[in-house]
Coordinates of C-alpha atoms in Angstrom, one line a residue:
Chain A
X1256 CA 12.1 -18.0 31.0
X1257 CA 11.9 -17.8 27.3
X1258 CA 12.0 -14.6 26.2
X1259 CA 8.9 -13.1 23.9
X1260 CA 11.3 -11.8 21.1
X1261 CA 15.0 -12.7 20.4
X1262 CA 16.8 -11.3 17.6
X1263 CA 20.3 -12.4 16.3
X1264 CA 23.0 -10.7 14.0
X1265 CA 19.6 -9.4 11.9
X1266 CA 20.1 -7.6 9.4
X1267 CA 18.5 -6.1 6.2
X1268 CA 19.8 -4.6 2.6
X1269 CA 17.7 -2.9 0.2
X1270 CA 20.6 -2.6 -2.9
X1271 CA 23.6 -1.0 -1.7
X1272 CA 21.7 0.2 1.7
X1273 CA 21.9 -1.0 4.9
X1274 CA 18.6 -1.0 6.6
X1275 CA 19.4 -2.9 9.7
X1276 CA 22.8 -3.8 11.0
X1277 CA 23.7 -7.0 12.5
X1278 CA 21.4 -6.4 15.3
X1279 CA 20.7 -8.5 18.1
X1280 CA 18.6 -8.3 21.3
X1281 CA 16.7 -10.2 23.5
X1282 CA 13.3 -8.7 25.2
X1283 CA 10.9 -10.2 27.9
X1284 CA 7.0 -10.2 28.4
X1285 CA 6.1 -7.2 30.5
X1286 CA 6.2 -3.7 30.0
X1287 CA 5.5 -2.1 27.1
X1288 CA 8.8 -1.6 25.4
X1289 CA 9.3 2.0 23.6
X1290 CA 11.5 1.7 19.7
X1291 CA 12.6 5.2 19.0
X1292 CA 14.9 6.3 15.9
X1293 CA 15.1 9.5 13.4
X1294 CA 13.3 8.4 10.3
X1295 CA 15.1 5.6 8.6
X1296 CA 16.6 4.4 11.3
X1297 CA 15.2 1.1 10.7
X1298 CA 12.5 0.8 13.2
X1299 CA 9.5 0.4 10.5
X1300 CA 11.9 -2.1 8.8
X1301 CA 12.1 -4.3 11.8
X1302 CA 8.7 -4.2 12.5
X1303 CA 7.9 -5.7 9.4
X1304 CA 10.7 -8.3 9.7
X1305 CA 9.4 -9.0 13.0
X1306 CA 5.8 -9.0 11.3
X1307 CA 6.8 -11.3 8.6
X1308 CA 6.1 -8.8 6.3
X1309 CA 9.5 -9.2 4.8
X1310 CA 12.8 -11.6 5.1
X1311 CA 16.0 -10.5 6.8
X1312 CA 18.6 -10.4 5.0
X1313 CA 20.8 -12.7 7.7
X1314 CA 20.5 -13.6 11.0
X1315 CA 17.3 -14.4 12.6
X1316 CA 14.6 -13.2 14.8
X1317 CA 12.1 -15.5 17.0
X1318 CA 8.8 -14.7 18.4
X1319 CA 7.4 -16.7 21.5
X1320 CA 10.0 -18.9 20.8
X1321 CA 9.2 -19.4 16.6
X1322 CA 11.0 -17.8 13.5
X1323 CA 9.0 -15.1 12.5
X1324 CA 6.8 -15.4 9.4
X1325 CA 5.9 -19.2 10.6
X1326 CA 2.4 -20.6 11.3
X1327 CA 2.9 -21.0 14.6
X1328 CA 2.6 -17.0 15.7
X1329 CA -0.7 -17.2 13.6
X1330 CA -3.2 -15.1 15.6
X1331 CA -0.6 -14.6 18.5
X1332 CA 1.1 -11.2 17.4
X1333 CA -0.9 -8.2 16.7
X1334 CA 0.5 -5.4 14.2
X1335 CA -0.4 -1.8 14.1
X1336 CA 1.7 -1.4 9.9
X1337 CA 2.8 1.7 8.8
X1338 CA 0.2 3.0 6.3
X1339 CA -2.0 0.0 5.4
X1340 CA -5.6 0.4 4.2
X1341 CA -8.4 -1.5 4.5
X1342 CA -11.2 -2.4 2.1
X1343 CA -12.7 0.4 1.3
X1344 CA -15.6 -1.4 -0.1
X1345 CA -16.2 -3.2 3.5
X1346 CA -18.1 -1.7 6.6
X1347 CA -15.9 -1.4 9.2
X1348 CA -17.7 -4.5 11.3
X1349 CA -17.7 -6.4 8.1
X1350 CA -14.1 -6.0 7.8
X1351 CA -13.1 -6.9 11.3
X1352 CA -15.7 -9.6 11.8
X1353 CA -13.5 -11.3 8.5
X1354 CA -10.7 -11.2 10.2
X1355 CA -11.5 -12.1 13.2
X1356 CA -12.5 -15.3 11.5
X1357 CA -9.1 -15.9 9.7
X1358 CA -8.0 -15.9 13.3
X1359 CA -10.8 -18.9 14.2
X1360 CA -13.6 -17.4 15.6
X1361 CA -16.7 -18.7 14.8
X1362 CA -19.4 -16.3 12.9
X1363 CA -21.5 -15.3 15.6
X1364 CA -18.0 -14.7 17.9
X1365 CA -16.3 -12.6 15.0
X1366 CA -18.5 -10.2 15.6
X1367 CA -18.8 -9.7 18.8
X1368 CA -15.0 -9.6 18.6
X1369 CA -15.3 -7.0 16.0
X1370 CA -17.4 -4.5 18.1
X1371 CA -15.0 -5.2 21.4
X1372 CA -12.1 -3.8 19.3
X1373 CA -14.0 -0.8 17.9
X1374 CA -15.6 0.0 21.6
X1375 CA -12.2 -0.3 22.7
X1376 CA -11.3 2.6 20.0
X1377 CA -14.5 4.1 20.8
X1378 CA -15.4 3.4 17.2
X1379 CA -18.0 1.5 18.0
X1380 CA -21.2 3.8 16.7
X1381 CA -19.7 3.5 13.6
X1382 CA -19.4 -0.1 12.7
X1383 CA -21.8 0.1 10.0
X1384 CA -19.9 2.6 7.9
X1385 CA -17.5 1.9 5.1
X1386 CA -13.3 3.3 5.3
X1387 CA -14.0 6.1 2.8
X1388 CA -15.9 7.9 5.7
X1389 CA -13.6 7.7 7.9
X1390 CA -11.3 10.6 9.1
X1391 CA -7.6 9.5 9.3
X1392 CA -7.3 9.5 12.8
X1393 CA -10.2 7.4 12.9
X1394 CA -9.5 4.6 10.1
X1395 CA -6.0 4.7 12.6
X1396 CA -8.0 3.7 14.8
X1397 CA -9.7 0.9 13.2
X1398 CA -5.7 -0.6 12.4
X1399 CA -5.1 -0.3 16.1
X1400 CA -8.4 -1.7 16.8
X1401 CA -7.6 -5.2 14.4
X1402 CA -4.0 -5.3 16.0
X1403 CA -6.3 -6.3 19.3
X1404 CA -8.4 -8.9 17.5
X1405 CA -8.0 -12.1 19.4
X1406 CA -5.5 -12.9 22.7
X1407 CA -2.2 -11.9 20.6
X1408 CA 0.9 -12.1 23.2
X1409 CA 2.8 -9.7 21.5
X1410 CA 1.7 -6.3 19.7
X1411 CA 3.5 -4.2 17.5
X1412 CA 2.4 -0.7 17.1
X1413 CA 4.1 1.7 14.7
X1414 CA 3.5 5.0 15.5
X1415 CA -0.2 4.2 17.0
X1416 CA -0.6 8.4 18.0
X1417 CA 0.4 9.4 14.5
X1418 CA -2.2 12.1 13.3
X1419 CA -4.5 11.8 16.2
X1420 CA -6.5 14.4 18.1
X1421 CA -4.6 14.5 21.7
X1422 CA -8.1 12.9 23.3
X1423 CA -8.1 10.2 21.0
X1424 CA -4.0 9.4 21.5
X1425 CA -4.4 9.6 25.4
X1426 CA -7.7 6.8 24.9
X1427 CA -4.9 4.6 22.7
X1428 CA -2.1 5.1 25.5
X1429 CA -4.4 4.3 28.7
X1430 CA -5.9 1.2 26.6
X1431 CA -1.9 0.2 25.8
X1432 CA -1.1 0.4 29.4
X1433 CA -4.2 -1.3 30.5
X1434 CA -3.4 -4.0 28.2
X1435 CA -0.3 -4.3 29.3
X1436 CA -1.2 -6.2 31.9
X1437 CA -1.7 -9.1 29.3
X1438 CA 0.1 -8.1 26.5
X1439 CA 3.7 -7.1 25.6
X1440 CA 3.3 -3.7 23.8
X1441 CA 6.4 -2.4 21.0
X1442 CA 5.6 0.9 20.5
X1443 CA 7.4 2.9 17.7
X1444 CA 7.1 6.9 17.5
X1445 CA 8.0 10.1 17.9
X1446 CA 6.6 11.7 20.5
X1447 CA 9.2 10.7 23.3
X1448 CA 7.4 12.2 26.2
X1449 CA 4.1 9.6 25.3
X1450 CA 6.5 6.8 24.7
X1451 CA 7.8 7.9 28.6
X1452 CA 4.7 7.8 30.4
X1453 CA 3.7 4.4 28.7
X1454 CA 6.6 2.4 28.5
X1455 CA 9.3 0.9 30.9
X1456 CA 12.1 -0.3 28.8
X1457 CA 13.4 2.0 25.5
X1458 CA 14.9 0.6 21.9
X1459 CA 17.1 3.3 20.8
X1460 CA 17.2 2.3 16.7
X1461 CA 20.3 5.0 15.0
X1462 CA 21.4 3.9 10.8
X1463 CA 20.2 0.7 11.6
X1464 CA 22.3 0.1 14.9
X1465 CA 20.8 -0.7 18.1
X1466 CA 22.0 2.2 20.0
X1467 CA 20.8 0.6 23.4
X1468 CA 18.3 -1.3 24.8
X1469 CA 17.6 0.2 28.6
X1470 CA 15.6 1.0 31.3
X1471 CA 13.6 4.8 30.8
X1472 CA 15.2 7.2 33.9
X1473 CA 17.7 5.2 34.6
X1474 CA 21.4 5.5 33.1
X1475 CA 23.2 3.2 30.8
X1476 CA 26.4 5.2 31.8
X1477 CA 29.3 3.2 33.2
X1478 CA 30.8 5.5 35.7
X1479 CA 32.5 4.5 39.3
X1480 CA 29.1 5.6 41.0
X1481 CA 26.1 4.4 40.4
X1482 CA 24.0 8.4 39.9
X1483 CA 20.4 8.8 39.2
X1484 CA 18.6 11.9 38.1
X1485 CA 16.4 14.8 38.9
X1486 CA 14.8 16.4 36.1
X1487 CA 13.9 20.0 37.2
X1488 CA 11.9 22.3 34.7
X1489 CA 11.6 25.6 35.9
X1490 CA 8.8 28.3 34.6
X1491 CA 11.7 30.7 33.5
X1492 CA 15.3 30.5 32.7
X1493 CA 17.5 31.0 36.2
X1494 CA 21.7 30.5 36.0
X1495 CA 21.9 31.5 39.7
X1496 CA 19.7 28.5 40.7
X1497 CA 22.9 25.9 39.7
X1498 CA 25.1 26.6 42.1
X1499 CA 22.7 26.7 45.0
X1500 CA 21.4 23.7 44.2
X1501 CA 25.6 22.6 43.2
X1502 CA 25.8 22.8 47.3
X1503 CA 23.0 20.6 48.1
X1504 CA 24.3 17.3 49.6
X1505 CA 24.9 14.2 47.1
X1506 CA 25.1 16.5 44.3
X1507 CA 27.7 15.8 41.8
X1508 CA 26.6 17.5 38.9
X1509 CA 24.3 20.0 37.3
X1510 CA 23.2 20.3 33.5
X1511 CA 21.0 22.7 31.8
X1512 CA 19.6 20.8 28.5
X1513 CA 17.6 24.0 27.6
X1514 CA 17.1 27.2 28.8
X1515 CA 14.6 25.6 31.8
X1516 CA 15.5 22.4 32.4
X1517 CA 18.5 20.9 35.1
X1518 CA 19.6 16.9 35.2
X1519 CA 20.9 17.0 38.5
X1520 CA 22.9 13.8 39.0
X1521 CA 23.1 12.5 42.6
X1522 CA 24.5 10.2 44.9
X1523 CA 21.4 8.2 46.1
X1524 CA 23.1 6.9 48.6
X1525 CA 24.3 10.1 50.2
X1526 CA 20.5 11.8 50.3
X1527 CA 17.6 9.6 49.4
X1528 CA 15.1 12.9 50.2
X1529 CA 17.2 15.0 47.6
X1530 CA 13.7 15.8 46.1
X1531 CA 12.8 17.3 49.4
X1532 CA 15.8 19.9 49.6
X1533 CA 15.3 20.9 46.6
X1534 CA 11.4 21.9 47.0
X1535 CA 12.9 23.8 50.1
X1536 CA 15.7 25.5 48.2
X1537 CA 13.1 26.4 45.8
X1538 CA 11.0 27.6 47.9
X1539 CA 13.1 29.8 49.9
X1540 CA 14.9 31.6 46.8
X1541 CA 11.3 32.1 45.3
X1542 CA 12.3 30.1 42.1
X1543 CA 8.9 29.3 40.9
X1544 CA 9.3 25.4 38.7
X1545 CA 6.9 23.5 36.0
X1546 CA 7.7 20.0 37.0
X1547 CA 10.4 17.8 39.4
X1548 CA 10.7 14.6 37.8
X1549 CA 12.8 11.8 39.3
X1550 CA 15.0 10.2 36.7
X1551 CA 15.4 11.5 33.5
X1552 CA 13.5 12.7 31.0
X1553 CA 13.5 9.5 27.8
X1554 CA 15.0 12.5 25.5
X1555 CA 17.7 13.5 27.9
X1556 CA 18.6 9.7 28.6
X1557 CA 18.9 9.0 24.5
X1558 CA 20.4 12.6 23.3
X1559 CA 22.4 13.5 26.8
X1560 CA 25.4 16.2 26.2
X1561 CA 24.8 15.8 22.4
X1562 CA 26.2 12.7 22.3
X1563 CA 23.7 10.8 20.2
Chain B
X378 CA -8.4 -7.7 28.8
X379 CA -11.6 -9.2 29.3
X380 CA -10.8 -12.7 30.4
X381 CA -14.2 -14.4 28.5
X382 CA -13.0 -12.2 25.4
X383 CA -10.6 -14.3 25.0
X384 CA -11.9 -17.7 26.3
X385 CA -13.9 -16.9 22.8
X386 CA -11.0 -16.8 20.7
X387 CA -11.2 -20.8 21.3
X388 CA -14.3 -20.8 19.2
X389 CA -13.0 -22.1 16.3
X390 CA -14.3 -20.6 12.8
X391 CA -16.2 -23.8 10.8
X392 CA -14.3 -22.6 7.5
X393 CA -10.9 -23.2 6.8
X394 CA -8.8 -19.7 6.1
X395 CA -8.6 -21.1 2.8
X396 CA -12.4 -21.4 2.2
X397 CA -13.2 -17.9 3.5
X398 CA -10.7 -15.9 1.7
X399 CA -12.0 -17.7 -1.5
X400 CA -15.4 -17.2 -0.1
X401 CA -14.4 -13.1 0.4
X402 CA -13.0 -12.8 -2.8
X403 CA -16.1 -14.6 -4.6
X404 CA -19.0 -12.3 -2.4
X405 CA -16.3 -9.2 -3.0
X406 CA -17.1 -9.8 -6.9
X407 CA -20.6 -10.3 -6.5
X408 CA -21.7 -7.9 -3.8
X409 CA -19.5 -5.1 -4.4
X410 CA -20.1 -1.9 -6.9
X411 CA -17.6 -2.4 -9.0
X412 CA -18.3 -6.5 -9.4
X413 CA -22.2 -5.6 -10.1
X414 CA -20.9 -3.5 -12.9
X415 CA -18.6 -6.1 -14.3
X416 CA -20.8 -9.0 -13.6
X417 CA -23.7 -6.8 -15.0
X418 CA -22.0 -5.7 -18.5
X419 CA -20.4 -9.5 -18.9
X420 CA -24.6 -10.9 -18.7
X421 CA -25.3 -8.2 -20.9
X422 CA -23.1 -8.5 -23.2
X423 CA -23.6 -12.8 -23.1
X424 CA -27.6 -12.2 -23.3
X425 CA -26.8 -10.6 -26.5
X426 CA -24.7 -13.0 -27.9
X427 CA -27.4 -15.9 -27.2
X428 CA -30.6 -14.2 -28.0
X429 CA -29.0 -13.2 -31.3
X430 CA -26.0 -14.2 -33.2
X431 CA -26.0 -17.8 -30.9
X432 CA -29.7 -18.0 -31.4
X433 CA -29.3 -16.9 -35.5
X434 CA -26.5 -19.6 -36.1
X435 CA -28.5 -22.3 -34.0
X436 CA -31.5 -21.9 -36.0
X437 CA -29.9 -22.2 -39.0
X438 CA -27.7 -25.2 -38.1
X439 CA -31.0 -27.0 -37.6
X440 CA -32.4 -25.3 -40.8
X441 CA -31.8 -27.2 -43.7
X442 CA -31.6 -24.2 -46.0
X443 CA -29.5 -22.0 -43.9
X444 CA -26.9 -24.4 -42.6
X445 CA -25.5 -24.7 -45.8
X446 CA -24.8 -20.6 -45.2
X447 CA -23.5 -21.4 -41.8
X448 CA -21.2 -24.3 -42.3
X449 CA -19.3 -22.0 -45.0
X450 CA -18.9 -19.7 -42.0
X451 CA -18.0 -23.1 -39.7
X452 CA -15.5 -23.9 -42.5
X453 CA -13.8 -20.6 -42.6
X454 CA -13.6 -20.8 -38.3
X455 CA -12.4 -24.5 -38.9
X456 CA -15.6 -25.2 -36.6
X457 CA -17.5 -27.9 -39.3
X458 CA -17.2 -30.5 -36.7
X459 CA -20.4 -27.7 -34.5
X460 CA -22.2 -29.0 -37.6
X461 CA -22.5 -32.6 -36.1
X462 CA -24.0 -31.6 -32.5
X463 CA -27.4 -32.8 -31.9
X464 CA -27.8 -30.0 -29.9
X465 CA -27.0 -26.7 -32.7
X466 CA -27.6 -24.1 -29.4
X467 CA -25.1 -25.5 -27.3
X468 CA -22.6 -26.3 -30.4
X469 CA -22.9 -22.8 -31.4
X470 CA -22.5 -21.7 -26.8
X471 CA -19.5 -24.1 -27.0
X472 CA -17.4 -22.6 -29.8
X473 CA -18.3 -19.0 -28.8
X474 CA -17.6 -19.9 -25.0
X475 CA -14.5 -21.7 -25.6
X476 CA -13.0 -18.4 -26.9
X477 CA -14.6 -15.7 -24.9
X478 CA -15.0 -17.3 -21.8
X479 CA -10.7 -17.2 -21.4
X480 CA -10.7 -13.4 -22.2
X481 CA -13.8 -12.5 -19.5
X482 CA -11.5 -14.6 -16.8
X483 CA -8.3 -13.1 -17.7
X484 CA -9.7 -9.7 -17.3
X485 CA -11.6 -10.4 -14.4
X486 CA -9.3 -12.4 -13.1
X487 CA -6.3 -10.2 -13.5
X488 CA -6.4 -8.3 -9.6
X489 CA -6.1 -10.8 -7.5
X490 CA -3.8 -9.4 -5.3
X491 CA -2.3 -5.9 -7.0
X492 CA -4.4 -3.5 -5.7
X493 CA -4.6 -4.8 -2.4
X494 CA -0.7 -5.2 -2.0
X495 CA -0.1 -1.3 -2.9
X496 CA -2.9 -0.8 -0.3
X497 CA -1.0 -2.7 2.1
X498 CA -4.2 -4.6 3.3
X499 CA -2.9 -8.4 2.5
X500 CA -0.5 -7.1 6.1
X501 CA -3.5 -7.3 8.0
X502 CA -4.1 -11.0 6.5
X503 CA -0.6 -12.9 6.3
X504 CA -1.1 -11.7 10.5
X505 CA -4.1 -14.2 10.4
X506 CA -3.6 -17.0 7.7
X507 CA -0.5 -18.3 5.6
X508 CA 0.4 -16.8 2.6
X509 CA -1.1 -20.5 0.5
X510 CA -4.5 -20.0 1.7
X511 CA -3.9 -16.2 0.4
X512 CA -2.4 -17.5 -2.9
X513 CA -4.8 -20.4 -3.8
X514 CA -7.9 -18.7 -2.0
X515 CA -7.9 -16.3 -3.9
X516 CA -7.3 -18.2 -7.6
X517 CA -10.7 -20.5 -6.5
X518 CA -12.5 -17.9 -5.5
X519 CA -12.0 -16.1 -9.4
X520 CA -12.4 -19.7 -10.9
X521 CA -15.8 -20.2 -8.3
X522 CA -17.1 -16.7 -9.6
X523 CA -16.1 -18.0 -13.3
X524 CA -18.2 -21.0 -12.3
X525 CA -20.9 -18.7 -11.3
X526 CA -20.7 -17.0 -14.7
X527 CA -20.6 -20.4 -16.8
X528 CA -23.5 -21.6 -14.8
X529 CA -25.9 -18.4 -15.6
X530 CA -24.5 -18.1 -19.8
X531 CA -25.1 -22.3 -19.7
X532 CA -29.0 -21.6 -17.9
X533 CA -29.8 -18.9 -20.3
X534 CA -28.2 -21.5 -23.6
X535 CA -30.4 -24.4 -22.2
X536 CA -33.5 -22.1 -21.9
X537 CA -33.3 -21.2 -24.9
X538 CA -32.7 -24.7 -26.1
X539 CA -36.2 -26.2 -24.1
X540 CA -38.2 -22.4 -26.2
X541 CA -36.7 -23.8 -29.8
X542 CA -37.0 -27.7 -29.1
X543 CA -38.4 -28.6 -25.8
X544 CA -38.2 -32.3 -27.1
X545 CA -34.2 -32.1 -26.4
X546 CA -34.8 -31.5 -22.4
X547 CA -32.8 -34.6 -21.4
X548 CA -30.3 -34.6 -24.3
X549 CA -30.0 -30.7 -22.8
X550 CA -29.3 -31.9 -19.4
X551 CA -27.0 -34.6 -19.8
X552 CA -24.7 -32.0 -22.2
X553 CA -24.6 -29.4 -19.5
X554 CA -21.9 -30.8 -16.9
X555 CA -19.6 -32.1 -20.1
X556 CA -19.8 -28.7 -20.8
X557 CA -19.4 -26.9 -17.9
X558 CA -16.4 -29.2 -16.7
X559 CA -15.0 -28.7 -20.0
X560 CA -15.0 -25.0 -19.7
X561 CA -14.1 -24.4 -16.4
X562 CA -10.8 -26.7 -17.0
X563 CA -10.5 -24.2 -20.3
X564 CA -10.5 -21.2 -18.2
X565 CA -8.3 -22.1 -15.1
X566 CA -5.2 -21.7 -16.4
X567 CA -5.9 -18.4 -17.8
X568 CA -7.0 -17.6 -14.2
X569 CA -4.2 -18.8 -12.9
X570 CA -1.7 -16.9 -15.1
X571 CA -2.9 -13.8 -13.1
X572 CA -2.7 -15.3 -9.8
X573 CA 1.4 -15.7 -11.2
X574 CA 1.4 -12.2 -13.0
X575 CA -0.7 -10.2 -9.8
X576 CA 2.5 -11.4 -7.5
X577 CA 5.3 -10.2 -10.3
X578 CA 3.9 -7.1 -11.3
X579 CA 3.1 -4.1 -9.3
X580 CA 0.3 -2.6 -12.0
X581 CA -3.2 -4.2 -13.2
X582 CA -2.2 -2.7 -16.4
X583 CA 1.1 -3.9 -16.9
X584 CA 0.1 -7.3 -15.8
X585 CA -2.9 -7.8 -18.1
X586 CA -0.5 -6.3 -21.1
X587 CA 1.6 -9.1 -20.2
X588 CA -0.5 -11.4 -20.3
X589 CA -1.7 -10.1 -24.2
X590 CA 1.8 -10.5 -24.6
X591 CA 2.6 -14.0 -23.6
X592 CA -0.7 -14.9 -25.2
X593 CA 0.1 -13.9 -28.6
X594 CA 3.2 -13.4 -28.9
X595 CA 4.6 -16.3 -26.6
X596 CA 3.5 -19.2 -29.5
X597 CA 5.5 -17.3 -32.1
X598 CA 8.5 -16.8 -30.6
X599 CA 8.8 -20.3 -29.4
X600 CA 7.8 -21.7 -32.8
X601 CA 10.9 -20.0 -34.1
X602 CA 12.7 -20.7 -31.7
X603 CA 12.0 -24.5 -32.4
X604 CA 12.5 -24.0 -35.4
X605 CA 16.0 -24.5 -34.7
X606 CA 15.8 -26.8 -31.5
X607 CA 13.0 -28.7 -31.5
X608 CA 12.7 -29.6 -28.6
X609 CA 11.7 -26.6 -27.2
X610 CA 8.8 -26.7 -29.3
X611 CA 7.1 -28.5 -26.1
X612 CA 7.0 -24.6 -24.6
X613 CA 4.1 -24.3 -26.4
X614 CA 2.3 -26.7 -23.6
X615 CA 2.5 -23.8 -21.5
X616 CA 1.0 -21.5 -23.5
X617 CA -3.0 -21.1 -21.9
X618 CA -5.2 -22.1 -24.5
X619 CA -3.1 -23.9 -27.2
X620 CA -5.6 -26.9 -27.2
X621 CA -8.9 -24.5 -27.6
X622 CA -8.7 -24.4 -31.2
X623 CA -8.5 -28.1 -30.9
X624 CA -11.2 -28.5 -28.8
X625 CA -14.0 -26.1 -30.7
X626 CA -12.9 -29.3 -33.5
X627 CA -13.8 -32.2 -31.8
X628 CA -17.6 -33.6 -30.0
X629 CA -18.0 -32.9 -26.7
X630 CA -17.5 -35.9 -25.4
X631 CA -13.7 -36.2 -27.0
X632 CA -12.6 -33.2 -25.8
X633 CA -11.8 -34.8 -22.6
X634 CA -8.3 -36.2 -23.6
X635 CA -7.1 -32.7 -23.8
X636 CA -7.7 -31.5 -20.5
X637 CA -4.5 -32.8 -19.3
X638 CA -3.4 -29.4 -21.3
X639 CA -4.9 -26.8 -19.3
X640 CA -4.4 -28.7 -16.0
X641 CA -0.6 -29.2 -16.3
X642 CA -0.4 -25.5 -17.3
X643 CA -2.6 -24.6 -14.1
X644 CA -0.4 -26.4 -11.6
X645 CA 2.7 -24.8 -13.6
X646 CA 1.5 -21.0 -12.9
X647 CA 0.0 -21.5 -9.9
X648 CA 3.2 -23.6 -8.1
X649 CA 5.6 -20.8 -9.8
X650 CA 3.2 -17.8 -8.7
X651 CA 3.2 -19.5 -4.9
X652 CA 7.2 -19.6 -4.8
X653 CA 7.5 -15.7 -5.7
X654 CA 4.5 -15.0 -3.1
X655 CA 5.9 -17.0 -0.4
X656 CA 9.1 -14.8 -0.8
X657 CA 7.8 -11.5 -1.7
X658 CA 7.8 -8.4 0.6
X659 CA 4.6 -7.0 1.2

């Protein structure tokens, strides 16, 4: 199976600053992938190299088996670039149909395609407005719409929901989830709970280095026993409950992440219904809870024990 | 995703991206408010030039009493050859256009990419077409803009000729393509220079400033260096407009022999500009 994205010893240097340090990874087509990391970690630089906006200082990157920036990739990848603005003098429809025409659509088809992607972003009614008449959030949605033109096989979205209201952010998440049947998305965001809902894998960059590429909710820790996790969010902190949970069969450890959040590590082979036992315990102790999640939250997975 | 929609993507556009880019540049220049304003100012200036100074000079050349005065002026400017033109309107138009069109074209084509690169708009294009299509499409777009303006001014001059002497309609008609060809090739290195500077510079004003410095100071510098190393005087051929003075002194059918200079200059600037753009971070 050919990897949809393949990076080998990729590095990027700006003057004395190394934005990416010898990154190597491979991604198969499939479920959306989260790209996370603090500001300045190299996420946008990685996207810029993959989109062909910048050249890597060393190493190579291939998308669908072709070197990034090669003409074979034209129309096969979509990108939401950070902070890129459209021509203010054109209407949304003209802007997007022009891009569709460049991608190979005929004149009439390009208009249909522009309207289709605008509808996905719930902007069809504004198709004859110019960019200057739109709010920041609307502009962001138009940028996402352009990434969806045609039938790209890979779409890179750099902070797609930053600056959007909750309703539109949810709409975009739904669209990504729905479209991910045909398209592989790589989504960069600082909103970990959002990524957790959309993505099945996470790629963690920090100071230009690839810290992890792993499935969300599954531990990357190498332990003698393969442990599973349950995250329990209580309505309010309750230290007494810990000792009682530890007494449940198969529980290896219980850690407080925040006052009201417990990470329970257990051996699933010994007890596959720990979640039900937990619910019974909470009921008997009349301890109210907010959420019980199979696995760890992405935040806990990435920043375990303050290690990262 | 809707399968029908995916299939519709296979409907190929009838235009190559290169032509779409050029067409967009052309439409953008004339359809936008800013473009209309610049075009309006251009036509206003040319209308004034055509109906006053050019009309006056043309009448004076054609008139035995006025010709001596005009000849003196032409002599000062080194343009005595214009007096030999049978079509005095086109003779004066030629002299004015040779100097004014390059300046207009330089100013009008100064922002082929700078603003768009700064706002990130190029990032939407490079995913859909090659950098070559963008770079050369923009150049051709600006050449087409200049071609449209040339056609308008040549048309007005032709009407002026007919109004003054309708018997010369055929001679006028025959000289139009020659004038167009000469002028469009004279303009091309100026547009190509701005294509190069649009890639190399981050500000339109600085790009214009650098262009002016190249046009004004480059020859002085090359000549002073060439006084020591004569072979370096060949670099003069890279300064846009170096042949204009000589062209103004020739009859229109003799100027073709000098057209290799602007063609060579355009190729050099475009080659350099494309080489830079291909590697540029956007």
